[in-house]
XYZ file of C-alpha atoms in Angstrom:
366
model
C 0.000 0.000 0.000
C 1.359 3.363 -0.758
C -0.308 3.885 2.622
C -0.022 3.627 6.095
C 2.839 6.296 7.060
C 5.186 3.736 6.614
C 26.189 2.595 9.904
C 30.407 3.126 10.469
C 31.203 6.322 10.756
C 33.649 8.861 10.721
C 31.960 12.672 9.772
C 35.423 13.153 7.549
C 35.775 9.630 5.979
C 32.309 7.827 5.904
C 29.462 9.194 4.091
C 26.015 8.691 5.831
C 25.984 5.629 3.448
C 27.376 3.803 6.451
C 23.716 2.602 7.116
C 25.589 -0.333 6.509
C 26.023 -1.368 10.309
C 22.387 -1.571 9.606
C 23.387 -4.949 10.186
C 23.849 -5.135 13.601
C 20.590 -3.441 13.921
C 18.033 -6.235 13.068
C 16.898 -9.226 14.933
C 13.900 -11.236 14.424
C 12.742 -13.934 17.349
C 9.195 -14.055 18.819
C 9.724 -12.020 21.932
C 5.986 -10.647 22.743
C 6.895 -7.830 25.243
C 9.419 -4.995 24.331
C 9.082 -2.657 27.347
C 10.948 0.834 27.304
C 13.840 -0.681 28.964
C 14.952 -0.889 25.251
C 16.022 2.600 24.653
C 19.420 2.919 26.336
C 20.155 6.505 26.452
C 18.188 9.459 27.279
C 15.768 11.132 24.825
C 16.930 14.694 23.094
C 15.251 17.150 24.431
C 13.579 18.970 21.092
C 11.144 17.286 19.069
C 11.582 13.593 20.889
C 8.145 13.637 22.028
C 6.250 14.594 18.620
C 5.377 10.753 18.374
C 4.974 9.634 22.406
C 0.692 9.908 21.550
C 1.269 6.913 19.823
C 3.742 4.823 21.932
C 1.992 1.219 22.369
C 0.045 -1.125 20.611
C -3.493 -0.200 18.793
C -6.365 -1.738 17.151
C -6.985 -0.105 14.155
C -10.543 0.756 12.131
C -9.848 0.873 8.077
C -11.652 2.975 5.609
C -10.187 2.909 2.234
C -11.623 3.889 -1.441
C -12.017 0.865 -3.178
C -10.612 2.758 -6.417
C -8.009 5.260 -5.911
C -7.923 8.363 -8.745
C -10.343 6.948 -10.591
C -13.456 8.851 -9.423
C -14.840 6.290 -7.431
C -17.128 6.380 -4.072
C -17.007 3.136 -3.343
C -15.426 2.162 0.319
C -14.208 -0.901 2.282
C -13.574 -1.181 5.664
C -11.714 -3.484 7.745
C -9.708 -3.628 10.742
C -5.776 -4.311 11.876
C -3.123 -3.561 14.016
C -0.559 -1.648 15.022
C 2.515 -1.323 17.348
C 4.563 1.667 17.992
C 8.563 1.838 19.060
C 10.686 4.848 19.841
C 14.130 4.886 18.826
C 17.103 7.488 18.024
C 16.308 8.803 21.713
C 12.917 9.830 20.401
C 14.220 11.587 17.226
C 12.845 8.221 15.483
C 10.557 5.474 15.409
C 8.734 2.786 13.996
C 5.870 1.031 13.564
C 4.693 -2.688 12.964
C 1.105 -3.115 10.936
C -0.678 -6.027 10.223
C -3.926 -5.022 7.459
C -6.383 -7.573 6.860
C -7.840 -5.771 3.717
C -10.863 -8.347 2.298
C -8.088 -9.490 -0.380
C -5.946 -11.181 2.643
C -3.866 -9.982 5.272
C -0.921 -8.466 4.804
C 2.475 -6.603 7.100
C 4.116 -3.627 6.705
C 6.334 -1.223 8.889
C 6.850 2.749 8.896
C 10.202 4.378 9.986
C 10.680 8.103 11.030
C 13.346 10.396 11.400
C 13.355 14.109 12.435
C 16.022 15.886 10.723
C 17.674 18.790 12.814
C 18.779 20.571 9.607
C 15.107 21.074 7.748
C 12.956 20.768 11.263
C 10.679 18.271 9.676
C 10.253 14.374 9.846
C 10.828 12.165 7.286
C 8.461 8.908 6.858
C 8.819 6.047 4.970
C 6.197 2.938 4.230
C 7.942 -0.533 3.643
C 5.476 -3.171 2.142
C 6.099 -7.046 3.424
C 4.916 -7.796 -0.416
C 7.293 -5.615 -1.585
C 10.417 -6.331 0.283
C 13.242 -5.551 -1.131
C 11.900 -1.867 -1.464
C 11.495 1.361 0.617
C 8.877 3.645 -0.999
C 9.912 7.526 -1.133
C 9.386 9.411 1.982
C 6.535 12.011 3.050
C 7.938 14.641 5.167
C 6.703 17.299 7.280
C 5.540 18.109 10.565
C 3.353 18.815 13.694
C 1.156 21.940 14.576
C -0.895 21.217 17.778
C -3.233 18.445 17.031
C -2.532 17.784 13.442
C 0.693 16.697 11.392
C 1.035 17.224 7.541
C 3.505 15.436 5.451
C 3.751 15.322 1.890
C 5.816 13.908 -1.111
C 6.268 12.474 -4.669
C 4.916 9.181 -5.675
C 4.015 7.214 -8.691
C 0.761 5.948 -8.668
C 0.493 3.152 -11.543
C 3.200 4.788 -13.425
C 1.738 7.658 -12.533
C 3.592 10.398 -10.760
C 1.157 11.904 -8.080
C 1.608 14.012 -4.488
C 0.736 11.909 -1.829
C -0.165 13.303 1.703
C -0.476 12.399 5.181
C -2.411 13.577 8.284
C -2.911 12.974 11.946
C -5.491 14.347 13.705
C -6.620 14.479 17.205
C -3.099 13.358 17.792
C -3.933 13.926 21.743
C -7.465 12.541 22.204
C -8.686 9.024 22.796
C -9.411 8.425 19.149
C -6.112 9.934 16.843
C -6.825 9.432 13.064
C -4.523 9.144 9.864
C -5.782 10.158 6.837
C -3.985 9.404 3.009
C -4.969 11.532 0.258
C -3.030 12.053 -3.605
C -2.965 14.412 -5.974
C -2.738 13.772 -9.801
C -2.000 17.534 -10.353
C 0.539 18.998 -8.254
C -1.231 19.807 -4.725
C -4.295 21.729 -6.782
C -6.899 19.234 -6.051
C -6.478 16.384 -3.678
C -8.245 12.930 -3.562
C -8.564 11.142 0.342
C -8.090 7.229 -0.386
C -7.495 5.927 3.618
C -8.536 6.845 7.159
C -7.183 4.673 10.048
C -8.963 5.467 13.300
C -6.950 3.772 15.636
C -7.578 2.574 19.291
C -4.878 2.011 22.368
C -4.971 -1.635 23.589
C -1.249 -1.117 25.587
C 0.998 1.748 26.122
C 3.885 -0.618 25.647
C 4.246 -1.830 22.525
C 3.745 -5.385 22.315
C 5.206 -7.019 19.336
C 2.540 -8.482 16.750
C 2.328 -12.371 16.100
C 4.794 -14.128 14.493
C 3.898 -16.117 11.280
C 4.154 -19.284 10.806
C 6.721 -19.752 7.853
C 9.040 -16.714 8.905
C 12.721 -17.582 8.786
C 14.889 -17.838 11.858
C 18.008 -16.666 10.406
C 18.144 -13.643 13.028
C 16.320 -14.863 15.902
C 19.888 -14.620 17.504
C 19.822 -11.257 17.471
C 16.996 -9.685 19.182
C 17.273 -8.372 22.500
C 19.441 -6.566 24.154
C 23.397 -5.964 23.688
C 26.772 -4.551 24.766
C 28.954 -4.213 21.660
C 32.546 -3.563 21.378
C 33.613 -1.716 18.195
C 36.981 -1.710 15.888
C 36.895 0.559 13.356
C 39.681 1.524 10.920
C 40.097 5.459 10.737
C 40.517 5.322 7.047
C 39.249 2.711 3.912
C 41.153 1.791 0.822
C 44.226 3.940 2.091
C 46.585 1.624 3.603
C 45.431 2.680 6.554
C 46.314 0.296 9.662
C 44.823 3.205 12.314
C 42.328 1.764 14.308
C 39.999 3.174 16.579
C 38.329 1.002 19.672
C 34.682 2.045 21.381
C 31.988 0.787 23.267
C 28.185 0.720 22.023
C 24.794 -0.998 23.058
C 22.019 -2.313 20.512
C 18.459 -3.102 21.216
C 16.618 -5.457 18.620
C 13.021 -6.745 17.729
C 11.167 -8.562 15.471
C 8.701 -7.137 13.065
C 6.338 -8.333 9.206
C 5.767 -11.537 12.054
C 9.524 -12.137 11.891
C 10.353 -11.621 8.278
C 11.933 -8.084 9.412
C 13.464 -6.864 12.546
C 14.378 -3.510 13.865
C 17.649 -2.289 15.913
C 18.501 0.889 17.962
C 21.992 1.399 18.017
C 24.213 3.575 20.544
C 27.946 4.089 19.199
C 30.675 5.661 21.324
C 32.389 7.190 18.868
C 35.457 9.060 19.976
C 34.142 12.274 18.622
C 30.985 11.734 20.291
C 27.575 9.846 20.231
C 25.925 8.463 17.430
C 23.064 6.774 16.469
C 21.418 4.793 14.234
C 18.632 2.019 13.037
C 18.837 -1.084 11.572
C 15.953 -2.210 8.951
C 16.004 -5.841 7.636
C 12.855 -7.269 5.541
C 13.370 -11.434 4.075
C 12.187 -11.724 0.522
C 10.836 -15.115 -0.289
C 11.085 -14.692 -3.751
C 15.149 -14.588 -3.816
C 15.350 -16.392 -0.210
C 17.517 -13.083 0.791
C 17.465 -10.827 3.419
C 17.529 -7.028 2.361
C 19.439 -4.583 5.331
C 19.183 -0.721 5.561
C 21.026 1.551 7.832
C 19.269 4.902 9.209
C 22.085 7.285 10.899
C 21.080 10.655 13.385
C 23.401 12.587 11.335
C 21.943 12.369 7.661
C 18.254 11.335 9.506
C 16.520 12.314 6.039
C 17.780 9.393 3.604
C 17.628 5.942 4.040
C 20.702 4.454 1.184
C 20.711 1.181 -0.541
C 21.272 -1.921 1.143
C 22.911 -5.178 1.470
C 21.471 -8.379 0.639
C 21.961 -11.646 1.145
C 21.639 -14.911 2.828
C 23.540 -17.516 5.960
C 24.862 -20.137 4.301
C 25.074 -23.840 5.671
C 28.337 -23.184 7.774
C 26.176 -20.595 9.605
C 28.002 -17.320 8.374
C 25.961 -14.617 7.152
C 26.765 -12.722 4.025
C 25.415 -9.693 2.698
C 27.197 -7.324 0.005
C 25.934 -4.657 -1.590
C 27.234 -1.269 -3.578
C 28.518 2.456 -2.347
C 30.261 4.961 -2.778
C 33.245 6.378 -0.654
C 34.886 10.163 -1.057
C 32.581 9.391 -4.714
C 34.404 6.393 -5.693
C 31.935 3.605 -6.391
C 32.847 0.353 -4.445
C 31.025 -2.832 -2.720
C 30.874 -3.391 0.972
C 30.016 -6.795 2.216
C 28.722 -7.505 5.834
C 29.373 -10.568 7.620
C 27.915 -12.456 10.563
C 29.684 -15.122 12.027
C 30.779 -16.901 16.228
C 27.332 -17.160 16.864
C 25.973 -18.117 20.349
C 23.102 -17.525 22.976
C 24.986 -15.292 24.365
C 27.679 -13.685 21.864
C 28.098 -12.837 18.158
C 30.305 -10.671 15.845
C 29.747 -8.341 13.119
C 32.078 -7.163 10.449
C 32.306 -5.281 7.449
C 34.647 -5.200 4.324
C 34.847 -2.586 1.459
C 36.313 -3.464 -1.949
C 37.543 -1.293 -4.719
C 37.804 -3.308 -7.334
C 34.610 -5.029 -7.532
C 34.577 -7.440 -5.342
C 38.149 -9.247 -6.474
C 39.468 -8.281 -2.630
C 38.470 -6.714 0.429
C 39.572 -5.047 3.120
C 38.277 -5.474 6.829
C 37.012 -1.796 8.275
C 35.019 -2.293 11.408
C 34.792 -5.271 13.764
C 32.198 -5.638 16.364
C 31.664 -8.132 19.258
C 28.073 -8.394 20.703
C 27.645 -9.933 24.601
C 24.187 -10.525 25.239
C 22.702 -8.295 28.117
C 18.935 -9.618 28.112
């Protein structure tokens, strides 16, 4: 649905295309209670309680056109679900969905980010049918009981305006409301309300299904993490730098994506980021994107790939670095209950070798 509101890092030497810790930010077991223990650090103090209204878990009433810009009047309505995680000390979150339109059920997850720089958040939608895919962002903001967001969109090859509301963002009742626009923001047609419901203020995390992979069922819960990190790629560089870190991970799509809030040490300071990771029957691969506090507006292209049978993860996908295109591969490997590690390699010459850049050893806290 073009709906529901759907890593490492040096400021001089990685671009904010190192979303690719994004793999130590994912997780995916069957854990039913996530309780704000989770967030390890303190929230920021401006704008990280835009989104607290809707902290828990929610039923949620559907109303959507049956026919979107096609001048119809015809409605459905059906119900679903919803739960609702801070992360990024409150500067982001996300959301788990399941919809049970009359065609058959289906999951999907929105992740937000409030950007410093522009003062707005940005929202994307990722579709569990879709999964290898982030649709483009709406962005935009609060004023008093309503938040507008808007963006660009194709619409059945067709390139329309899509915007978001929430109303009553306060009250017992708060609403979301989809509308698009064929002609630039002159006329607008509204497709989707949700009217949604508080069932928890914890967010409780929504059945698993049945056939979801187990691949990263290791992961989710809580972490310490010890990070190596070489100051410079592709330089000859054999600087390293050593820091501490904590992750918190949980399953969402009913275990065929997970979420992680990271907390790195950096020796320049704190930084944060979130891990996205959505399974894709079709290829059998698991698709990983990084979200980092200090380019909060764009989500970059991710890794893919698979564990094979000796248990090692590996995921390798393209970048750039100081504008030179190369591949960085992700690997997971020494898993246990209680411990796992974490490393990435860039190459710049297409994959023929590869140089270790960042190392990181997870010890289980909960």
């Amino acid at each position: 649905m073009s709906g529901l509101p759907s890593f490492p890092f040096d400021p001089r030497i990685d671009s904010p295309s190192r979303r690719r810790f994004i793999a130590t930010a994912a997780g995916v077991a069957g854990c039913s209670l996530l309780s704000p223990a989770f967030a390890f650090a303190p929230a920021a103090p401006a704008h990280a309680h835009d989104w607290q209204w809707l902290e828990g878990s929610w039923d949620v009433w559907h109303r959507r056109l049956k026919d979107r810009l096609a001048g119809s009047d015809e409605w459905e309505e059906f119900p679903g679900k919803s739960s609702f995680w801070q992360t990024l000390g409150g500067l982001g979150n996300v959301d788990d969905n399941i919809v049970d339109i009359p065609s058959g059920t289906y999951r999907g997850m929105s992740v937000r980010a409030f950007d410093p720089a522009t003062g707005t958040w940005a929202i994307w939608w990722l579709d569990a049918r879709a999964p290898t895919r982030i649709d483009p962002p709406v962005r935009g903001g609060f004023k008093a009981e309503e938040g507008t967001f808007v963006g660009r969109d194709t619409f059945k090859g067709r390139p329309i305006v899509m915007r978001f509301r929430w109303n009553d963002v306060h009250g017992a009742r708060p609403w979301w409301e989809q509308a698009f626009s064929p002609d630039d923001g002159r006329s607008w047609e509204v497709n989707w309300r949700n009217y949604f419901t508080r069932t928890s203020k914890t967010p409780v995390a929504l059945p698993r299904l049945g056939d979801a992979p187990k691949d990263f069922d290791f992961l989710v819960g809580r972490w310490k993490v010890s990070h190596r990190r070489l100051r410079e790629r592709l330089v000859g560089s054999d600087q390293w730098d050593e820091f501490g870190g904590t992750l918190a991970n949980w399953p969402v799509l009913g275990g065929k994506g997970n979420v992680g809030d990271n907390v790195m040490e950096f020796p320049k300071g704190t930084v944060r980021g979130v891990g996205l990771r959505a399974f894709d029957e079709a290829s059998g691969e698991w698709s990983s994107w990084w979200l980092d506090n200090r380019d909060p507006s764009n989500i970059a292209a991710p890794v893919r790939g698979r564990f094979g049978s000796d248990g090692i993860g590996t995921f390798i996908g393209d970048d750039t670095l100081n504008g030179r295109a190369v591949k960085t591969r992700v690997t997971w490997s020494r898993i246990t209950p209680t411990s796992a590690r974490w490393e990435q390699s860039s190459s710049g010459d297409g994959g023929a070798t590869w140089e270790s850049n960042w190392i990181s050893d997870f010890t289980r806290l909960a």
